[in-house]
C-alpha positions as a LaTeX table, in Angstrom:
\begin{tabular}{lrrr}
\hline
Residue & $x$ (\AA) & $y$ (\AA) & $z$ (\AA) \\
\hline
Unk1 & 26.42 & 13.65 & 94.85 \\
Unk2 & 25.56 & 17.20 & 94.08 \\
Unk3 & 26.96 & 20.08 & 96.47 \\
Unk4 & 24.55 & 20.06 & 98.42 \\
Unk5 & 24.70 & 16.26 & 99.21 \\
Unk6 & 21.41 & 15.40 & 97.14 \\
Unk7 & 22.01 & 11.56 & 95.42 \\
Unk8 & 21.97 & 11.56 & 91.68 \\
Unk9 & 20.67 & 8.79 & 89.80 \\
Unk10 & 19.12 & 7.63 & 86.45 \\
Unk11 & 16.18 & 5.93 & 88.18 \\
Unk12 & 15.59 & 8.45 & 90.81 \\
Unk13 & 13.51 & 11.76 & 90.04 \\
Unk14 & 14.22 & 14.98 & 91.95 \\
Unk15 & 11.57 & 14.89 & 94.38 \\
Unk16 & 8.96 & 12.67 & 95.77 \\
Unk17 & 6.04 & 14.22 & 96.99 \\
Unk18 & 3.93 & 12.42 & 99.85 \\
Unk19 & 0.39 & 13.36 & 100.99 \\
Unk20 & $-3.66$ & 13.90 & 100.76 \\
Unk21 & $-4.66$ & 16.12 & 97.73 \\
Unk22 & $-8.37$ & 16.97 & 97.58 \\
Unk23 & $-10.29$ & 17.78 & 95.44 \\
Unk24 & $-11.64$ & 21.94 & 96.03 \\
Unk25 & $-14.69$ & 23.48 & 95.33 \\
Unk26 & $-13.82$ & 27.41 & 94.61 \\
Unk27 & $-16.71$ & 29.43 & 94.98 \\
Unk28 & $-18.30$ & 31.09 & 91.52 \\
Unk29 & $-18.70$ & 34.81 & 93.49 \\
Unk30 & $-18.16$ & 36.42 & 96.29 \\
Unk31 & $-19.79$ & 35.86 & 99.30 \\
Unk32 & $-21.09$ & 33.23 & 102.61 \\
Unk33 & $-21.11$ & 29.35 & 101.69 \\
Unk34 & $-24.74$ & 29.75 & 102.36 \\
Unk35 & $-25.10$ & 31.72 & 99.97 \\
Unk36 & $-22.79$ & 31.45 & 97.18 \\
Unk37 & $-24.73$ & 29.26 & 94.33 \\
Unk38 & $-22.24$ & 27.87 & 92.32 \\
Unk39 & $-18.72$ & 26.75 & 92.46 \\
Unk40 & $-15.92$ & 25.86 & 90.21 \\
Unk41 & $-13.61$ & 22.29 & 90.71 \\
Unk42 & $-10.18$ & 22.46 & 91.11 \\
Unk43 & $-7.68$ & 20.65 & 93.19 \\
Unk44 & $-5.64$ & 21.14 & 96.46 \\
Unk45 & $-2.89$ & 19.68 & 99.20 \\
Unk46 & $-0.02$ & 21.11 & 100.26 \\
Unk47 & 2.54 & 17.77 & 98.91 \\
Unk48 & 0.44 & 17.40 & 95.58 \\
Unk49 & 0.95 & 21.49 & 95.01 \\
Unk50 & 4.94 & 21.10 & 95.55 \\
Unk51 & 4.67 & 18.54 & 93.00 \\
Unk52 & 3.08 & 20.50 & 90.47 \\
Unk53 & 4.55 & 23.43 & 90.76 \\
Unk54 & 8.35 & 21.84 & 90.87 \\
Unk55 & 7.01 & 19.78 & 87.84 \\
Unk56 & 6.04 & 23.02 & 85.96 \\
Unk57 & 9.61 & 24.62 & 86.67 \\
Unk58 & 10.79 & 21.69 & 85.07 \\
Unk59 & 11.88 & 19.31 & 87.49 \\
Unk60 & 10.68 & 15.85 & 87.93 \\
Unk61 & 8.57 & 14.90 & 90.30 \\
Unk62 & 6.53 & 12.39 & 91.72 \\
Unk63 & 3.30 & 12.24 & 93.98 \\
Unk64 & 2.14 & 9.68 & 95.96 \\
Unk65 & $-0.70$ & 9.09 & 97.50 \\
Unk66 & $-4.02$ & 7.49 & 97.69 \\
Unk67 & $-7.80$ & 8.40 & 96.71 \\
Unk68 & $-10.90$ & 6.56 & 96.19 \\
Unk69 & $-12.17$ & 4.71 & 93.08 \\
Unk70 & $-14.36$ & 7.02 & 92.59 \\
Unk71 & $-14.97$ & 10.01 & 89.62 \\
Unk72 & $-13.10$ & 12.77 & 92.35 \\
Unk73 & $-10.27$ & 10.49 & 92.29 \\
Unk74 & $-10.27$ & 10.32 & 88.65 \\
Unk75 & $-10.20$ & 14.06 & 88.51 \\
Unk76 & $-6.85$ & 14.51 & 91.06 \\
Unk77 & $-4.85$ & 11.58 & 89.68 \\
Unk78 & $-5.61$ & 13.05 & 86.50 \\
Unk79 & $-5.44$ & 16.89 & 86.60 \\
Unk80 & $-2.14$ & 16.28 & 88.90 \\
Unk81 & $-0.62$ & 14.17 & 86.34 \\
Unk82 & $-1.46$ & 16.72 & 83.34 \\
Unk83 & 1.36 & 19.63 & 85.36 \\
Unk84 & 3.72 & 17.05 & 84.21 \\
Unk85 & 3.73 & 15.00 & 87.84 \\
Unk86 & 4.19 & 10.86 & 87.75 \\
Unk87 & 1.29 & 9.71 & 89.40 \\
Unk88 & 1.82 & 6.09 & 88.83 \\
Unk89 & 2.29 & 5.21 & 92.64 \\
Unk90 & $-0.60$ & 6.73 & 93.28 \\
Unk91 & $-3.36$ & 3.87 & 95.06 \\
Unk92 & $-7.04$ & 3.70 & 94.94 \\
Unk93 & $-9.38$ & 2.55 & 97.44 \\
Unk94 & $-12.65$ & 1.10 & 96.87 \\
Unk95 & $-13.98$ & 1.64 & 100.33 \\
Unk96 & $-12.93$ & 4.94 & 101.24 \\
Unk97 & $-14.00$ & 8.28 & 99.15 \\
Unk98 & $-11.55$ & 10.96 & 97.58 \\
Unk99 & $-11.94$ & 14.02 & 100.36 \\
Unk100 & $-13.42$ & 17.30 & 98.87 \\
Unk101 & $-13.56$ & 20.72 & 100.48 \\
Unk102 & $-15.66$ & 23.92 & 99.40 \\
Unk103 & $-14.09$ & 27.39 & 100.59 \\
Unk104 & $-15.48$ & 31.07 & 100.61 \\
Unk105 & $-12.88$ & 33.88 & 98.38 \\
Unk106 & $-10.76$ & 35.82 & 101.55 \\
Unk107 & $-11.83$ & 38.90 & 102.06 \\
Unk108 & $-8.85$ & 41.00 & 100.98 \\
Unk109 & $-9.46$ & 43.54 & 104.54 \\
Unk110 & $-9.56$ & 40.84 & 106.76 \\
Unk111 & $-8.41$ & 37.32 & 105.14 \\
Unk112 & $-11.60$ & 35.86 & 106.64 \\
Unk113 & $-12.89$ & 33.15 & 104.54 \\
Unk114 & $-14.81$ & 29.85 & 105.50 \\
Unk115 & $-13.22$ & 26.08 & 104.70 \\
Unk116 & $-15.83$ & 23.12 & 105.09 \\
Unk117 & $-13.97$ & 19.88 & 104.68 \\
Unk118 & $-15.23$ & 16.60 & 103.95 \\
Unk119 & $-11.97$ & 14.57 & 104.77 \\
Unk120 & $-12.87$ & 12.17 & 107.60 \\
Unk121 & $-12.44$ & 8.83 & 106.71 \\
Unk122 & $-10.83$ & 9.48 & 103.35 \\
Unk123 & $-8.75$ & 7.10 & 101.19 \\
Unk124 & $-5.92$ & 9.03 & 102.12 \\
Unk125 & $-6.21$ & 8.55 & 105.74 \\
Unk126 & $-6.15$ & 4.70 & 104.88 \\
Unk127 & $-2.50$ & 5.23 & 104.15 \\
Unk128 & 0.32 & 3.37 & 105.67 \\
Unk129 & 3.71 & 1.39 & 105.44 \\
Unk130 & 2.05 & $-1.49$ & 104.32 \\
Unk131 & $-0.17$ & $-0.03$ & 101.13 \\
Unk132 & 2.57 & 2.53 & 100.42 \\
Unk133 & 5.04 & 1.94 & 97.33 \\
Unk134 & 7.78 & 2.63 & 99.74 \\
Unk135 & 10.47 & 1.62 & 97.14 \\
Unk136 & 9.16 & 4.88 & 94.87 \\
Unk137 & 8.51 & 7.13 & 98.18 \\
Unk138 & 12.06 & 6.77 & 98.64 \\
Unk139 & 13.46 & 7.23 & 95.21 \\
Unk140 & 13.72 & 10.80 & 95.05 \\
Unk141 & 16.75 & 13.19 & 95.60 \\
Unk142 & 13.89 & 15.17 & 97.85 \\
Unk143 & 11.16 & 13.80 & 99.59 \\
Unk144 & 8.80 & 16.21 & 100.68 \\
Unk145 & 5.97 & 15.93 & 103.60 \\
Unk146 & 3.82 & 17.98 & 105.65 \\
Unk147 & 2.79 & 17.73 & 109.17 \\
Unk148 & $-0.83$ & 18.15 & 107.32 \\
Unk149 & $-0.46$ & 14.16 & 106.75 \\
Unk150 & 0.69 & 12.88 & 109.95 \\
Unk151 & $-2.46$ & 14.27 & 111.52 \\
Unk152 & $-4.76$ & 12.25 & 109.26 \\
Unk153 & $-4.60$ & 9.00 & 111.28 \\
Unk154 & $-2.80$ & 6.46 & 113.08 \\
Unk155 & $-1.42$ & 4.72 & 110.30 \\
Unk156 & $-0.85$ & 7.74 & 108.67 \\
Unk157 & 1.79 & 9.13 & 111.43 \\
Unk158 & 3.26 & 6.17 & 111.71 \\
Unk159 & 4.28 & 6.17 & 107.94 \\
Unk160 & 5.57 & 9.84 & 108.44 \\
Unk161 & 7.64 & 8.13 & 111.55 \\
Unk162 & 9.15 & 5.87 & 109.12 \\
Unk163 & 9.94 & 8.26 & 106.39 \\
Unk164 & 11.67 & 10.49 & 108.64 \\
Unk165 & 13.36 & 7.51 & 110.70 \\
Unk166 & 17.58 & 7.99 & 109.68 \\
Unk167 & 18.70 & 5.77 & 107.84 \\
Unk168 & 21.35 & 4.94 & 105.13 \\
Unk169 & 20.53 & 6.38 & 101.94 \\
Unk170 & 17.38 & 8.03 & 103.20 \\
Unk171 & 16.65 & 10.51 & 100.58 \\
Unk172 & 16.82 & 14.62 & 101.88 \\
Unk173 & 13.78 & 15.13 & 103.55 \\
Unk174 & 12.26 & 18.37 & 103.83 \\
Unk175 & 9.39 & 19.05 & 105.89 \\
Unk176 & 6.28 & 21.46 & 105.83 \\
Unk177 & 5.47 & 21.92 & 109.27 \\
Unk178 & 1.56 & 22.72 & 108.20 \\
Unk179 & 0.02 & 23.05 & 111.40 \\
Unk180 & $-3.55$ & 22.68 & 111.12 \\
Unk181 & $-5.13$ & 22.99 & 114.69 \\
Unk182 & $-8.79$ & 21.52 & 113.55 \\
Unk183 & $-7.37$ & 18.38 & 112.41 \\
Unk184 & $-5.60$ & 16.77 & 115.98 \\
Unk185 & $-8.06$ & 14.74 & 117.56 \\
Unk186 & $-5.60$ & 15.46 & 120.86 \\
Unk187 & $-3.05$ & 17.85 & 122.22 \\
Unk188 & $-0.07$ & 15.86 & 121.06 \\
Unk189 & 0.24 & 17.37 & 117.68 \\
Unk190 & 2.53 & 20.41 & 118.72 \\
Unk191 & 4.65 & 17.56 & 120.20 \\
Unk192 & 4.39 & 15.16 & 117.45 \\
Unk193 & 5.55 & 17.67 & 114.93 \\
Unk194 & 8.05 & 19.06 & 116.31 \\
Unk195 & 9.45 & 15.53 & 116.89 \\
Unk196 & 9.30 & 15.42 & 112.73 \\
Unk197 & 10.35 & 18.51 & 112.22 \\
Unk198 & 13.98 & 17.80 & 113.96 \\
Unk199 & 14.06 & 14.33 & 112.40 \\
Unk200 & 13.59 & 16.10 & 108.76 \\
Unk201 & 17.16 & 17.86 & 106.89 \\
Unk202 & 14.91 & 21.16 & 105.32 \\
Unk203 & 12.14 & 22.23 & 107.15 \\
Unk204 & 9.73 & 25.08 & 106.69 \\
Unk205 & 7.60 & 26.92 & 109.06 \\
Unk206 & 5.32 & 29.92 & 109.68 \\
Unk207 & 6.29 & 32.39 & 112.60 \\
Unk208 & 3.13 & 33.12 & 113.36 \\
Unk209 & 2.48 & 28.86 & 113.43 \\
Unk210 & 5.22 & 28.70 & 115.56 \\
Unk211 & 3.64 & 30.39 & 117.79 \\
Unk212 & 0.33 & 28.74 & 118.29 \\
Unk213 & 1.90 & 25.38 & 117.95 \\
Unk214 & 5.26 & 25.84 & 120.91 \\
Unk215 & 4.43 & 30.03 & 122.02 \\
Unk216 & 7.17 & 31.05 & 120.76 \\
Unk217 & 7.12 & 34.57 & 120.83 \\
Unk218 & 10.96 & 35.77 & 120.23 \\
Unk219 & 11.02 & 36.11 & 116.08 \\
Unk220 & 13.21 & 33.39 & 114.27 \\
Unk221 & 15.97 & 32.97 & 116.69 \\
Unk222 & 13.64 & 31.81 & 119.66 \\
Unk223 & 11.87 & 29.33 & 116.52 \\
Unk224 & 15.48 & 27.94 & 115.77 \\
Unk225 & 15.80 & 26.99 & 119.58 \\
Unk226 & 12.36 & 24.99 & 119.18 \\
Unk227 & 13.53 & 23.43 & 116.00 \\
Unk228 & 17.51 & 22.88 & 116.39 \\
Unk229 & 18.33 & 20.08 & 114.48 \\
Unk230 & 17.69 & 20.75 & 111.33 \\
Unk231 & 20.33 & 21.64 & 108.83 \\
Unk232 & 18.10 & 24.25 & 107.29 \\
Unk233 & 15.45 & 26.13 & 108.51 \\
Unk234 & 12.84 & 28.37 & 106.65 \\
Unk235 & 10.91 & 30.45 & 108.96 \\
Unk236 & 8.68 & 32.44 & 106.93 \\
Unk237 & 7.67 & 35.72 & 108.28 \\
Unk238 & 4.63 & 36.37 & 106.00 \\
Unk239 & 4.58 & 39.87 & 104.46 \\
Unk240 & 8.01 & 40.47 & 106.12 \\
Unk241 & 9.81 & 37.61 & 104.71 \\
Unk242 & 11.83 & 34.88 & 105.23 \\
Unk243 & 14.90 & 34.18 & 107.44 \\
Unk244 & 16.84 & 30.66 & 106.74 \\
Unk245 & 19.70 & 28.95 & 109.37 \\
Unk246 & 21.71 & 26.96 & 107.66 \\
Unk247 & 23.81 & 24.49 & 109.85 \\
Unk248 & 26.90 & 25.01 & 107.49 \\
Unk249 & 27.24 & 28.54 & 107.26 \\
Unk250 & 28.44 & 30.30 & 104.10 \\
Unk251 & 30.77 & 33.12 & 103.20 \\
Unk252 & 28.91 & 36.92 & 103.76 \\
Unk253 & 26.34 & 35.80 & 106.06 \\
Unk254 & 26.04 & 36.24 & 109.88 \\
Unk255 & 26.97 & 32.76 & 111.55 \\
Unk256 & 25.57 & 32.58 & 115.37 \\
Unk257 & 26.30 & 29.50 & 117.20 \\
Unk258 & 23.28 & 27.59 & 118.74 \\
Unk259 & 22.83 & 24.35 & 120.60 \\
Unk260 & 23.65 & 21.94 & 117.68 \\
Unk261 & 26.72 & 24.03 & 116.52 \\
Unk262 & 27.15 & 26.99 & 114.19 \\
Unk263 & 24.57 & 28.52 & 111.83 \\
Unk264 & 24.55 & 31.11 & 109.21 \\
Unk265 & 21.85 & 33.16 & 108.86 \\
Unk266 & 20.04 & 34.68 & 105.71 \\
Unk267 & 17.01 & 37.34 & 105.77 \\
Unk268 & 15.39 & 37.99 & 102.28 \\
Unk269 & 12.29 & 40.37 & 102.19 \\
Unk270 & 9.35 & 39.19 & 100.54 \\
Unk271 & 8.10 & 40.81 & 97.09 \\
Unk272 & 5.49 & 43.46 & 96.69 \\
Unk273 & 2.40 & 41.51 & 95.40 \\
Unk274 & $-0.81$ & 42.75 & 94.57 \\
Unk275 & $-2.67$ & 39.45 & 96.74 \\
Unk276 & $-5.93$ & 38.13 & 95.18 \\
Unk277 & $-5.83$ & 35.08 & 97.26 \\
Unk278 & $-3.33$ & 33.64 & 99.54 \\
Unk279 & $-4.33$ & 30.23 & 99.08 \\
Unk280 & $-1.44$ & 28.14 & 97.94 \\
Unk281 & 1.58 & 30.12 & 98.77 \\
Unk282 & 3.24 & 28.57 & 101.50 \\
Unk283 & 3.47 & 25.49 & 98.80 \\
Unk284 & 4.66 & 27.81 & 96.11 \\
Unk285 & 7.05 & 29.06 & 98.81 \\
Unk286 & 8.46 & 25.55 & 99.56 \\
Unk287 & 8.74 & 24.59 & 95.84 \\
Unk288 & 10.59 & 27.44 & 94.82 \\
Unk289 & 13.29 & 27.09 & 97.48 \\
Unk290 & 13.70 & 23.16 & 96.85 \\
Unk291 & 13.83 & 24.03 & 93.42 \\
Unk292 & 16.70 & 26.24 & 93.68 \\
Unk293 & 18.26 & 23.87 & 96.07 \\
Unk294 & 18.22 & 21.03 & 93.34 \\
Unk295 & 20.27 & 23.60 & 91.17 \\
Unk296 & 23.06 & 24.02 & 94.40 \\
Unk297 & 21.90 & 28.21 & 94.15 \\
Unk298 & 23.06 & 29.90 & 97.26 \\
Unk299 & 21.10 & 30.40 & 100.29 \\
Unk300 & 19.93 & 34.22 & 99.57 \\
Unk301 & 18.59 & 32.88 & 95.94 \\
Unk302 & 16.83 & 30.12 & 97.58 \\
Unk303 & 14.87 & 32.27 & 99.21 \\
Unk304 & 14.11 & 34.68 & 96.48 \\
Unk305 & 12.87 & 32.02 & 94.60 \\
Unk306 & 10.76 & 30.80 & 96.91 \\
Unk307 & 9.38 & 34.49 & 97.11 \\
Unk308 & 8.66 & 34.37 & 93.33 \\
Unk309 & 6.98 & 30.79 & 93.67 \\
Unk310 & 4.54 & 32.51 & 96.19 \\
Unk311 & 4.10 & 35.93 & 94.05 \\
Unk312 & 2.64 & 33.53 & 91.40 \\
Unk313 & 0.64 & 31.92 & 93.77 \\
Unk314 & $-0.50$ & 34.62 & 95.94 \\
Unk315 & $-1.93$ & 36.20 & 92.29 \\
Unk316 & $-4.03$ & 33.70 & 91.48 \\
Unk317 & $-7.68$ & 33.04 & 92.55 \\
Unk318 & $-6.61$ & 29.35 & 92.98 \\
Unk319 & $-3.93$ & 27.33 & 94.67 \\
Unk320 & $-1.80$ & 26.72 & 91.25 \\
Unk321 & $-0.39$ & 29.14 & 89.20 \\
Unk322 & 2.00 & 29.36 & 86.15 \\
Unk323 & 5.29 & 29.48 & 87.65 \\
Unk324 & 7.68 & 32.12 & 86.51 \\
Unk325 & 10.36 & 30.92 & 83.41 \\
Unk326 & 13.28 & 29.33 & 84.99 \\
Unk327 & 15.35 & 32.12 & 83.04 \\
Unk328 & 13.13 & 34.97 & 84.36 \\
Unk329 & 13.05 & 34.22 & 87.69 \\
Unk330 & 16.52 & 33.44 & 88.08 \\
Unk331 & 17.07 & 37.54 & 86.66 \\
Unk332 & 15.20 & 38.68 & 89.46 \\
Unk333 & 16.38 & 36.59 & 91.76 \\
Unk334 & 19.73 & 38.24 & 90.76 \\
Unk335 & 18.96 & 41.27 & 91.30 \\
Unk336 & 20.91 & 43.90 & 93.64 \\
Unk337 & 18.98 & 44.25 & 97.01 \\
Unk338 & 17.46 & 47.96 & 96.11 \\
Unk339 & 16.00 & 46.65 & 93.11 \\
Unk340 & 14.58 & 43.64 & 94.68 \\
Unk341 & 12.66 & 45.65 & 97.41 \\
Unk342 & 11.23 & 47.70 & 94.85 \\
Unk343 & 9.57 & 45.06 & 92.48 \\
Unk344 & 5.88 & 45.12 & 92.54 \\
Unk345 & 4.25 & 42.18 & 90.96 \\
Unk346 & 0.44 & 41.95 & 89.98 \\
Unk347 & $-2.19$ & 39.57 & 88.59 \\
Unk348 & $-0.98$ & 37.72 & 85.30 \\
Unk349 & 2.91 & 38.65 & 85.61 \\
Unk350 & 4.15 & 35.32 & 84.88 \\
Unk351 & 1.98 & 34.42 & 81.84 \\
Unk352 & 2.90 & 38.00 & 80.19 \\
Unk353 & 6.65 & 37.71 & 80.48 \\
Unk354 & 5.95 & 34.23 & 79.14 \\
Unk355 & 3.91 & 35.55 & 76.05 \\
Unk356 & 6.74 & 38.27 & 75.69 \\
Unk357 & 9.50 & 35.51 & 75.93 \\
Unk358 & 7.85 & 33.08 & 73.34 \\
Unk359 & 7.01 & 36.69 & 70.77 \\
Unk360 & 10.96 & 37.10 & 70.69 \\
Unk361 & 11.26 & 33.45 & 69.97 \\
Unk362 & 9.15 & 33.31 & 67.27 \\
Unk363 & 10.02 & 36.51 & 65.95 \\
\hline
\end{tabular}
């Protein structure tokens, strides 16, 4: 067992990655969907992006998932496996399609963008204990989920029911809260993920989500009342930051007691980032704290790694970006507080301290 209580094994990779990945239609220019006249293929979904982008910081992962027999699933089993991901649990299902979406560039003033999804009755949504390679779900140190998945279908929440279900040697799970309003065909889905949410060990939610999900209107604290069970709690603050309570609290941090016992409590400011698209960050966000959680860092470098996940993201037209080198980001994330608040990352900063890295090894 590692420090952090995360099982170590020769068989077992260091996170499993659950969920619907689509494939995305990026549009070629500016502008309306009705108007835009071309558009260029990539791929998206929140589990399938941890994946990749823990498999690029060189960790081993694993998604699973299911998609149709059909060219689009072709594309996603295949692009996801070329980051480096296993994608040998991944199922395919001759009667149901691979879901696609198209989406509109966010206007940097405003954020508005359109999303047309073509989901509904996807492969993916046909998933379920019973056509699930549970034994692989469940052999990873991490498994990740989203509340994204558990809104999909019947079947589909009661396999996130299971996953999260204790039980011995149930592998850490850490949970995406993902709240996606459009896709509840009822009112339960504030209730069902919260229910989730406290079943999960990490979980990781907006404060603005938060909101619209339970009204919670108090900051972090009042979100940590919501969600008390967890032993660790991300509540992103967008453009603010991040704020993590952590059930077993550390030395130098502020420990406040709440219903389920002590906490300590960690506020990291996010980076400066020149945004060309903030598609894909909460992901990049996610995978850089589970990534330094893998490596037992401390809670305050958790988070800043999870900022630099999301700086890469959040510079990129596209949902994946390079990450940062393991040994660059792990300089920053060392960094004295002043120095920190000061950075200012734009467009391409992660490929040109890579270029600059692999110059002075070749040199």
């Amino acid at each position: 067992m590692t420090a952090d209580g995360l099982p170590i094994a020769p068989d077992v990779v260091d996170v499993v990655a659950l969920g619907e990945s689509m494939v995305t239609f990026v549009p070629s220019r500016p502008g309306r969907l009705a108007d835009v006249p071309s558009f260029h293929r990539a791929i998206g979904g929140a589990e399938s992006n941890v994946a990749c982008v823990l498999a690029a910081a060189g960790h081993s992962a694993r998604w699973v998932g299911r998609v149709g027999a059909d060219g689009f699933g072709d594309h996603l089993v295949e692009a996801i496996g070329a980051y480096g991901v296993d994608v040998s649990s991944v199922r395919r299902d001759p009667a149901r399609p691979t879901g696609i979406y198209f989406r509109t560039a966010g206007d940097r003033a405003t954020d508005a963008h359109e999303v047309a999804y073509y989901r509904a009755g996807s492969a993916a949504s046909a998933m379920a204990v019973e056509n699930v390679d549970m034994g692989a779900v469940r052999a990873g140190r991490v498994l990740h989920l989203s509340g994204i998945t558990a809104a999909l279908s019947g079947d589909c929440l009661d396999l996130m029911r299971e996953l999260t279900a204790p039980r011995a040697g149930r592998p850490l799970v850490s949970f995406d809260v993902n709240h996606r309003p459009g896709l509840w065909r009822d009112a339960e889905g504030p209730r069902v993920l919260q229910e989730l949410a406290q079943a999960a060990d990490i979980v990781f939610v907006g404060e603005d989500e938060a909101e619209l999900a339970w009204g919670v209107t108090g900051g972090p604290a009042a979100v940590r009342e919501v969600l008390s069970r967890p032993r660790v709690l991300v509540v992103k603050q967008g453009v603010c930051g991040a704020t993590v309570f952590e059930r077993e609290p550390g030395a130098g941090t502020e420990v406040r007691v709440g219903p389920e016992g002590p906490d300590s409590v960690t506020f990291v400011p996010s980076l400066r980032v020149a945004v060309v698209a903030p598609v894909g960050a909460g992901d990049a966000f996610a995978a850089g704290f589970l990534s330094a959680t893998l490596r037992g860092l401390p809670v305050r470098d958790r988070l800043r790694h999870g900022h630099l996940m999301a700086a890469a993201a959040l510079t990129v037209p596209g949902d994946l970006a390079t990450p940062p080198c393991r040994d660059h980001a792990d300089r920053l994330a060392a960094l004295d507080d002043a120095r920190w608040e000061t950075l200012r990352l734009g467009p391409g900063w992660t490929e040109a301290v890579a270029r600059a890295e692999e110059e002075v090894r070749t040199s």
